[in-house]
mmCIF file of C-alpha atoms in Angstrom:
data_model
loop_
_atom_site.group_PDB
_atom_site.id
_atom_site.type_symbol
_atom_site.label_atom_id
_atom_site.label_comp_id
_atom_site.label_asym_id
_atom_site.label_seq_id
_atom_site.Cartn_x
_atom_site.Cartn_y
_atom_site.Cartn_z
ATOM 1 C CA UNK A 230 1.402 16.940 11.484
ATOM 2 C CA UNK A 231 5.125 15.749 12.305
ATOM 3 C CA UNK A 232 7.829 18.514 11.386
ATOM 4 C CA UNK A 233 10.612 17.415 9.357
ATOM 5 C CA UNK A 234 14.138 16.887 10.680
ATOM 6 C CA UNK A 235 15.614 19.848 12.224
ATOM 7 C CA UNK A 236 18.747 19.778 9.870
ATOM 8 C CA UNK A 237 16.537 19.919 6.789
ATOM 9 C CA UNK A 238 16.933 23.461 4.972
ATOM 10 C CA UNK A 239 13.521 23.206 3.108
ATOM 11 C CA UNK A 240 11.176 23.336 6.115
ATOM 12 C CA UNK A 241 8.188 20.783 6.090
ATOM 13 C CA UNK A 242 5.764 18.673 7.883
ATOM 14 C CA UNK A 243 4.211 15.529 7.108
ATOM 15 C CA UNK A 244 1.168 13.424 7.804
ATOM 16 C CA UNK A 245 0.197 9.794 6.803
ATOM 17 C CA UNK A 246 -2.930 9.932 4.746
ATOM 18 C CA UNK A 247 -5.179 6.821 3.633
ATOM 19 C CA UNK A 248 -5.349 6.062 -0.013
ATOM 20 C CA UNK A 249 -7.561 3.554 -1.692
ATOM 21 C CA UNK A 250 -4.933 1.880 -3.459
ATOM 22 C CA UNK A 251 -1.488 2.762 -2.406
ATOM 23 C CA UNK A 252 0.458 0.663 0.145
ATOM 24 C CA UNK A 253 1.512 3.905 1.857
ATOM 25 C CA UNK A 254 0.630 7.472 1.343
ATOM 26 C CA UNK A 255 2.346 10.437 3.151
ATOM 27 C CA UNK A 256 1.456 14.102 2.652
ATOM 28 C CA UNK A 257 4.352 16.501 2.692
ATOM 29 C CA UNK A 258 3.467 20.385 3.296
ATOM 30 C CA UNK A 259 6.459 22.549 2.704
ATOM 31 C CA UNK A 260 6.443 25.781 4.451
ATOM 32 C CA UNK A 261 7.033 27.750 1.118
ATOM 33 C CA UNK A 262 3.362 26.812 0.263
ATOM 34 C CA UNK A 263 3.740 23.463 -1.896
ATOM 35 C CA UNK A 264 2.066 20.194 -1.017
ATOM 36 C CA UNK A 265 3.309 16.855 -2.321
ATOM 37 C CA UNK A 266 1.689 13.491 -1.925
ATOM 38 C CA UNK A 267 4.206 10.484 -1.888
ATOM 39 C CA UNK A 268 2.516 7.193 -2.707
ATOM 40 C CA UNK A 269 4.112 3.721 -2.352
ATOM 41 C CA UNK A 270 2.574 1.218 -4.626
ATOM 42 C CA UNK A 271 4.249 -1.938 -5.190
ATOM 43 C CA UNK A 272 3.630 -3.725 -8.507
ATOM 44 C CA UNK A 273 4.550 -7.249 -10.491
ATOM 45 C CA UNK A 274 3.353 -6.514 -13.781
ATOM 46 C CA UNK A 275 3.899 -9.050 -16.620
ATOM 47 C CA UNK A 276 5.647 -6.675 -18.770
ATOM 48 C CA UNK A 277 7.100 -2.997 -18.979
ATOM 49 C CA UNK A 278 4.230 -2.109 -21.019
ATOM 50 C CA UNK A 279 1.691 -3.164 -18.484
ATOM 51 C CA UNK A 280 3.403 -0.986 -15.866
ATOM 52 C CA UNK A 281 3.503 1.895 -18.212
ATOM 53 C CA UNK A 282 -0.099 1.902 -19.254
ATOM 54 C CA UNK A 283 -1.006 1.618 -15.419
ATOM 55 C CA UNK A 284 1.244 4.706 -14.887
ATOM 56 C CA UNK A 285 -0.551 6.843 -17.389
ATOM 57 C CA UNK A 286 -4.034 5.721 -16.488
ATOM 58 C CA UNK A 287 -3.371 6.246 -12.732
ATOM 59 C CA UNK A 288 -3.336 9.989 -13.574
ATOM 60 C CA UNK A 289 -7.320 9.861 -14.211
ATOM 61 C CA UNK A 290 -7.696 8.794 -10.520
ATOM 62 C CA UNK A 291 -4.633 10.225 -8.496
ATOM 63 C CA UNK A 292 -4.825 13.683 -9.669
ATOM 64 C CA UNK A 293 -8.452 14.363 -8.895
ATOM 65 C CA UNK A 294 -8.053 12.334 -5.475
ATOM 66 C CA UNK A 295 -5.344 14.595 -4.569
ATOM 67 C CA UNK A 296 -7.315 17.679 -5.196
ATOM 68 C CA UNK A 297 -10.451 16.344 -3.311
ATOM 69 C CA UNK A 298 -8.194 15.081 -0.391
ATOM 70 C CA UNK A 299 -6.715 18.791 0.043
ATOM 71 C CA UNK A 300 -10.033 20.157 -0.170
ATOM 72 C CA UNK A 301 -11.231 17.882 2.870
ATOM 73 C CA UNK A 302 -8.284 18.612 4.827
ATOM 74 C CA UNK A 303 -8.424 22.711 4.358
ATOM 75 C CA UNK A 304 -12.113 22.478 4.537
ATOM 76 C CA UNK A 305 -12.103 25.111 1.556
ATOM 77 C CA UNK A 306 -14.617 25.695 -1.010
ATOM 78 C CA UNK A 307 -13.912 23.316 -3.914
ATOM 79 C CA UNK A 308 -13.423 26.359 -6.288
ATOM 80 C CA UNK A 309 -10.285 27.718 -4.222
ATOM 81 C CA UNK A 310 -8.317 24.421 -4.289
ATOM 82 C CA UNK A 311 -5.418 24.245 -6.930
ATOM 83 C CA UNK A 312 -5.401 21.426 -9.368
ATOM 84 C CA UNK A 313 -2.513 19.089 -8.959
ATOM 85 C CA UNK A 314 -0.688 19.359 -12.177
ATOM 86 C CA UNK A 315 1.768 16.414 -12.423
ATOM 87 C CA UNK A 316 2.560 12.830 -11.212
ATOM 88 C CA UNK A 317 6.378 11.911 -11.028
ATOM 89 C CA UNK A 318 7.153 8.076 -11.084
ATOM 90 C CA UNK A 319 10.079 6.758 -9.072
ATOM 91 C CA UNK A 320 10.751 3.094 -9.900
ATOM 92 C CA UNK A 321 12.935 1.009 -7.462
ATOM 93 C CA UNK A 322 13.417 -2.393 -9.568
ATOM 94 C CA UNK A 323 14.062 -5.072 -7.022
ATOM 95 C CA UNK A 324 13.950 -8.061 -9.750
ATOM 96 C CA UNK A 325 13.578 -8.644 -13.320
ATOM 97 C CA UNK A 326 13.763 -11.195 -16.064
ATOM 98 C CA UNK A 327 16.340 -9.521 -18.190
ATOM 99 C CA UNK A 328 20.116 -9.658 -18.119
ATOM 100 C CA UNK A 329 23.122 -7.924 -19.653
ATOM 101 C CA UNK A 330 22.309 -4.859 -22.076
ATOM 102 C CA UNK A 331 18.364 -5.821 -21.892
ATOM 103 C CA UNK A 332 18.498 -4.872 -18.162
ATOM 104 C CA UNK A 333 19.913 -1.659 -18.734
ATOM 105 C CA UNK A 334 17.543 -1.003 -21.442
ATOM 106 C CA UNK A 335 14.779 -1.905 -19.232
ATOM 107 C CA UNK A 336 15.671 0.854 -16.577
ATOM 108 C CA UNK A 337 15.811 3.356 -19.578
ATOM 109 C CA UNK A 338 12.363 2.383 -20.677
ATOM 110 C CA UNK A 339 11.254 2.754 -16.887
ATOM 111 C CA UNK A 340 12.322 6.409 -16.899
ATOM 112 C CA UNK A 341 10.698 7.084 -20.280
ATOM 113 C CA UNK A 342 7.391 4.863 -20.355
ATOM 114 C CA UNK A 343 5.698 7.066 -23.076
ATOM 115 C CA UNK A 344 7.479 4.955 -25.869
ATOM 116 C CA UNK A 345 5.500 1.877 -24.964
ATOM 117 C CA UNK A 346 1.980 3.679 -24.804
ATOM 118 C CA UNK A 347 -0.363 5.096 -27.179
ATOM 119 C CA UNK A 348 -1.629 8.062 -25.250
ATOM 120 C CA UNK A 349 -3.951 9.374 -27.893
ATOM 121 C CA UNK A 350 -6.079 6.222 -27.995
ATOM 122 C CA UNK A 351 -9.961 6.878 -27.985
ATOM 123 C CA UNK A 352 -10.514 4.992 -24.711
ATOM 124 C CA UNK A 353 -7.484 6.498 -23.030
ATOM 125 C CA UNK A 354 -3.867 5.521 -22.698
ATOM 126 C CA UNK A 355 -3.492 1.930 -24.438
ATOM 127 C CA UNK A 356 -0.751 -0.538 -24.657
ATOM 128 C CA UNK A 357 1.351 -0.662 -27.814
ATOM 129 C CA UNK A 358 1.793 -4.072 -29.568
ATOM 130 C CA UNK A 359 3.816 -6.322 -27.429
ATOM 131 C CA UNK A 360 6.461 -6.614 -30.297
ATOM 132 C CA UNK A 361 7.418 -3.009 -29.684
ATOM 133 C CA UNK A 362 8.756 -3.720 -26.133
ATOM 134 C CA UNK A 363 10.480 -7.042 -27.316
ATOM 135 C CA UNK A 364 12.183 -5.109 -30.118
ATOM 136 C CA UNK A 365 13.445 -2.311 -27.827
ATOM 137 C CA UNK A 366 14.823 -4.661 -25.195
ATOM 138 C CA UNK A 367 16.514 -6.665 -28.179
ATOM 139 C CA UNK A 368 17.966 -3.887 -29.989
ATOM 140 C CA UNK A 369 18.532 -1.278 -27.229
ATOM 141 C CA UNK A 370 16.833 1.997 -26.588
ATOM 142 C CA UNK A 371 18.287 5.579 -25.910
ATOM 143 C CA UNK A 372 16.376 9.059 -25.744
ATOM 144 C CA UNK A 373 18.140 12.460 -25.643
ATOM 145 C CA UNK A 374 16.639 13.411 -22.427
ATOM 146 C CA UNK A 375 17.600 10.505 -20.365
ATOM 147 C CA UNK A 376 20.608 11.023 -17.961
ATOM 148 C CA UNK A 377 22.395 8.112 -16.234
ATOM 149 C CA UNK A 378 23.549 8.318 -12.959
ATOM 150 C CA UNK A 379 24.484 4.793 -12.050
ATOM 151 C CA UNK A 380 27.918 3.415 -11.082
ATOM 152 C CA UNK A 381 29.112 0.358 -12.861
ATOM 153 C CA UNK A 382 28.926 -2.614 -10.347
ATOM 154 C CA UNK A 383 26.959 -0.569 -7.634
ATOM 155 C CA UNK A 384 23.889 0.420 -9.257
ATOM 156 C CA UNK A 385 21.869 1.357 -12.680
ATOM 157 C CA UNK A 386 20.009 4.629 -12.679
ATOM 158 C CA UNK A 387 18.410 6.956 -15.138
ATOM 159 C CA UNK A 388 16.568 10.125 -14.964
ATOM 160 C CA UNK A 389 13.883 11.361 -17.576
ATOM 161 C CA UNK A 390 11.435 14.037 -17.563
ATOM 162 C CA UNK A 391 8.591 11.707 -16.756
ATOM 163 C CA UNK A 392 10.373 9.344 -14.412
ATOM 164 C CA UNK A 393 13.361 8.032 -12.599
ATOM 165 C CA UNK A 394 14.383 4.447 -12.386
ATOM 166 C CA UNK A 395 17.042 2.868 -10.118
ATOM 167 C CA UNK A 396 18.332 -0.611 -9.258
ATOM 168 C CA UNK A 397 20.714 -1.417 -6.615
ATOM 169 C CA UNK A 398 23.392 -4.135 -7.217
ATOM 170 C CA UNK A 399 25.248 -3.445 -3.982
ATOM 171 C CA UNK A 400 22.967 -2.620 -1.127
ATOM 172 C CA UNK A 401 26.104 -1.419 0.978
ATOM 173 C CA UNK A 402 27.394 0.901 -1.551
ATOM 174 C CA UNK A 403 24.345 2.203 -3.618
ATOM 175 C CA UNK A 404 21.903 4.960 -2.854
ATOM 176 C CA UNK A 405 19.017 4.238 -0.510
ATOM 177 C CA UNK A 406 15.136 4.667 -1.279
ATOM 178 C CA UNK A 407 15.064 7.413 1.191
ATOM 179 C CA UNK A 408 17.924 9.400 -0.356
ATOM 180 C CA UNK A 409 16.178 9.207 -3.801
ATOM 181 C CA UNK A 410 12.683 10.014 -2.351
ATOM 182 C CA UNK A 411 14.031 12.968 -0.344
ATOM 183 C CA UNK A 412 15.611 14.515 -3.463
ATOM 184 C CA UNK A 413 12.487 13.994 -5.447
ATOM 185 C CA UNK A 414 10.291 15.653 -2.812
ATOM 186 C CA UNK A 415 12.690 18.780 -2.626
ATOM 187 C CA UNK A 416 12.659 19.002 -6.390
ATOM 188 C CA UNK A 417 9.005 18.698 -6.834
ATOM 189 C CA UNK A 418 8.160 21.067 -4.215
ATOM 190 C CA UNK A 419 10.278 23.770 -5.498
ATOM 191 C CA UNK A 420 9.172 22.999 -9.073
ATOM 192 C CA UNK A 421 5.543 23.768 -7.884
ATOM 193 C CA UNK A 422 6.592 26.832 -5.977
ATOM 194 C CA UNK A 423 8.590 28.231 -9.232
ATOM 195 C CA UNK A 424 5.419 26.966 -11.320
ATOM 196 C CA UNK A 425 3.288 29.428 -9.434
ATOM 197 C CA UNK A 426 5.367 32.382 -9.843
ATOM 198 C CA UNK A 427 5.645 31.461 -13.732
ATOM 199 C CA UNK A 428 1.526 31.175 -13.461
ATOM 200 C CA UNK A 429 1.467 34.807 -12.149
ATOM 201 C CA UNK A 430 3.622 36.136 -14.438
ATOM 202 C CA UNK A 431 1.751 34.539 -17.519
ATOM 203 C CA UNK A 432 -1.604 36.023 -15.951
ATOM 204 C CA UNK A 433 0.032 39.331 -16.412
ATOM 205 C CA UNK A 434 0.698 39.916 -12.634
ATOM 206 C CA UNK A 435 3.755 41.147 -11.015
ATOM 207 C CA UNK A 436 4.899 37.854 -9.197
ATOM 208 C CA UNK A 437 5.119 38.259 -5.265
ATOM 209 C CA UNK A 438 5.717 36.131 -2.337
ATOM 210 C CA UNK A 439 6.049 36.244 1.218
ATOM 211 C CA UNK A 440 9.430 38.152 2.038
ATOM 212 C CA UNK A 441 11.246 34.957 3.518
ATOM 213 C CA UNK A 442 10.458 33.097 0.228
ATOM 214 C CA UNK A 443 11.492 35.794 -2.159
ATOM 215 C CA UNK A 444 14.301 36.008 -4.484
ATOM 216 C CA UNK A 445 17.052 35.308 -2.003
ATOM 217 C CA UNK A 446 15.268 32.042 -1.006
ATOM 218 C CA UNK A 447 15.344 31.041 -4.519
ATOM 219 C CA UNK A 448 18.988 32.004 -4.862
ATOM 220 C CA UNK A 449 19.973 29.900 -1.891
ATOM 221 C CA UNK A 450 17.734 26.874 -2.986
ATOM 222 C CA UNK A 451 19.642 27.162 -6.425
ATOM 223 C CA UNK A 452 22.992 27.088 -4.667
ATOM 224 C CA UNK A 453 22.113 24.069 -2.311
ATOM 225 C CA UNK A 454 20.769 21.914 -5.396
ATOM 226 C CA UNK A 455 23.484 22.512 -8.014
ATOM 227 C CA UNK A 456 26.644 22.556 -5.731
ATOM 228 C CA UNK A 457 28.269 19.532 -4.249
ATOM 229 C CA UNK A 458 28.505 19.203 -0.500
ATOM 230 C CA UNK A 459 32.103 18.590 1.165
ATOM 231 C CA UNK A 460 30.719 15.243 2.545
ATOM 232 C CA UNK A 461 28.287 14.280 -0.223
ATOM 233 C CA UNK A 462 29.007 11.108 -1.901
ATOM 234 C CA UNK A 463 29.766 10.953 -5.676
ATOM 235 C CA UNK A 464 26.618 8.911 -6.355
ATOM 236 C CA UNK A 465 24.466 11.284 -4.577
ATOM 237 C CA UNK A 466 26.015 14.323 -6.703
ATOM 238 C CA UNK A 467 25.161 12.141 -9.822
ATOM 239 C CA UNK A 468 21.546 11.603 -8.736
ATOM 240 C CA UNK A 469 21.075 15.229 -7.856
ATOM 241 C CA UNK A 470 22.531 16.433 -11.226
ATOM 242 C CA UNK A 471 20.545 14.139 -13.245
ATOM 243 C CA UNK A 472 17.155 14.953 -11.594
ATOM 244 C CA UNK A 473 17.952 18.735 -11.664
ATOM 245 C CA UNK A 474 18.857 18.676 -15.223
ATOM 246 C CA UNK A 475 15.874 16.461 -16.539
ATOM 247 C CA UNK A 476 13.361 18.317 -14.288
ATOM 248 C CA UNK A 477 14.577 21.691 -15.471
ATOM 249 C CA UNK A 478 14.363 23.081 -12.247
ATOM 250 C CA UNK A 479 17.738 25.061 -12.391
ATOM 251 C CA UNK A 480 16.394 27.025 -15.206
ATOM 252 C CA UNK A 481 13.038 27.652 -13.360
ATOM 253 C CA UNK A 482 14.751 28.890 -10.140
ATOM 254 C CA UNK A 483 16.658 31.177 -12.004
ATOM 255 C CA UNK A 484 14.011 32.756 -14.064
ATOM 256 C CA UNK A 485 11.904 32.825 -10.700
ATOM 257 C CA UNK A 486 14.700 34.507 -9.053
ATOM 258 C CA UNK A 487 14.935 37.167 -11.822
ATOM 259 C CA UNK A 488 11.202 37.733 -11.907
ATOM 260 C CA UNK A 489 10.882 38.255 -7.914
ATOM 261 C CA UNK A 490 14.042 40.604 -7.971
ATOM 262 C CA UNK A 491 12.571 42.655 -10.661
ATOM 263 C CA UNK A 492 9.167 42.973 -9.072
ATOM 264 C CA UNK A 493 10.547 44.455 -5.815
ATOM 265 C CA UNK A 494 12.472 47.176 -7.747
#
C-alpha cells in the first residue's frame, strides 16, 4: 500500500482495487483501524429519480462486495470480517438541464435522494412517479437536515445525512474534488471508529482501544475537525462544518471520548 502524505494528521495508506462497475476504486486503510472504499462512478441519468434509485439499489451489491473484498485481502475466515454498514454518496454535478431556483433545488434533492424513492417497495427500492420530481423542482424543496455550504457566484453545495452534493461555478475559486473527498474520507473513517466503540458499549463491554487511539486521540480529532485553521479558506470551513453537523460526528467523538476516559479510570 502507498502511505498517505506525511502532513496528514490521520495516518493512512491506500491501494487501487478492481471493482466490477466503478471507473476507479481506492481502498483507504487508516491506522486507527478503519477501512474505507472510495468508488468513482460517473453517471448521466435521464432524471434525478433514476440516479436516486440506482443509489439505493447499489447498496445490495456494493456492501457485500466490500465485505468479500476485505475477506480476500486479509485472507481471513468469512465470519471474522465485519459487515460494512454504510455507503455515503458525494455528488459532483458537472451539468444539468435546470436553471435558477430549479438548479438549487436539484442539488438539495441530490443530497437527500430518499424523497424520490419508495424504499419499502416489495421488489426493492423503486422510483416514485415522475410527477414527484417535477413538482419538487417547480415548487422548491427543503429539509431541516440539509445544510448549505455554497458561496453565491462561486458554488452551490448541500450536505445531508445520506449525501453531499456540490456544483462549481468558478473553478478557480471553488473547492476541488480532492478537498471534498479528503474531508469525507476523514469523517467516514472516524465515524466507523467511534461506531466500533459505541458497539462495544451496547454489547455490555467496557470499551477499549490501543493507547495511541484512546480518548486523547479522539479529543485531538474533535479539535482538528471543529476548529478553523489559520490559513483555511472560508469555503473549506463551511464545507467541514456542514459535513460534521449532518454526519453527527462531533457528538459521536465526544461520547466515545467520555466512554474511553471512564473505562481507564
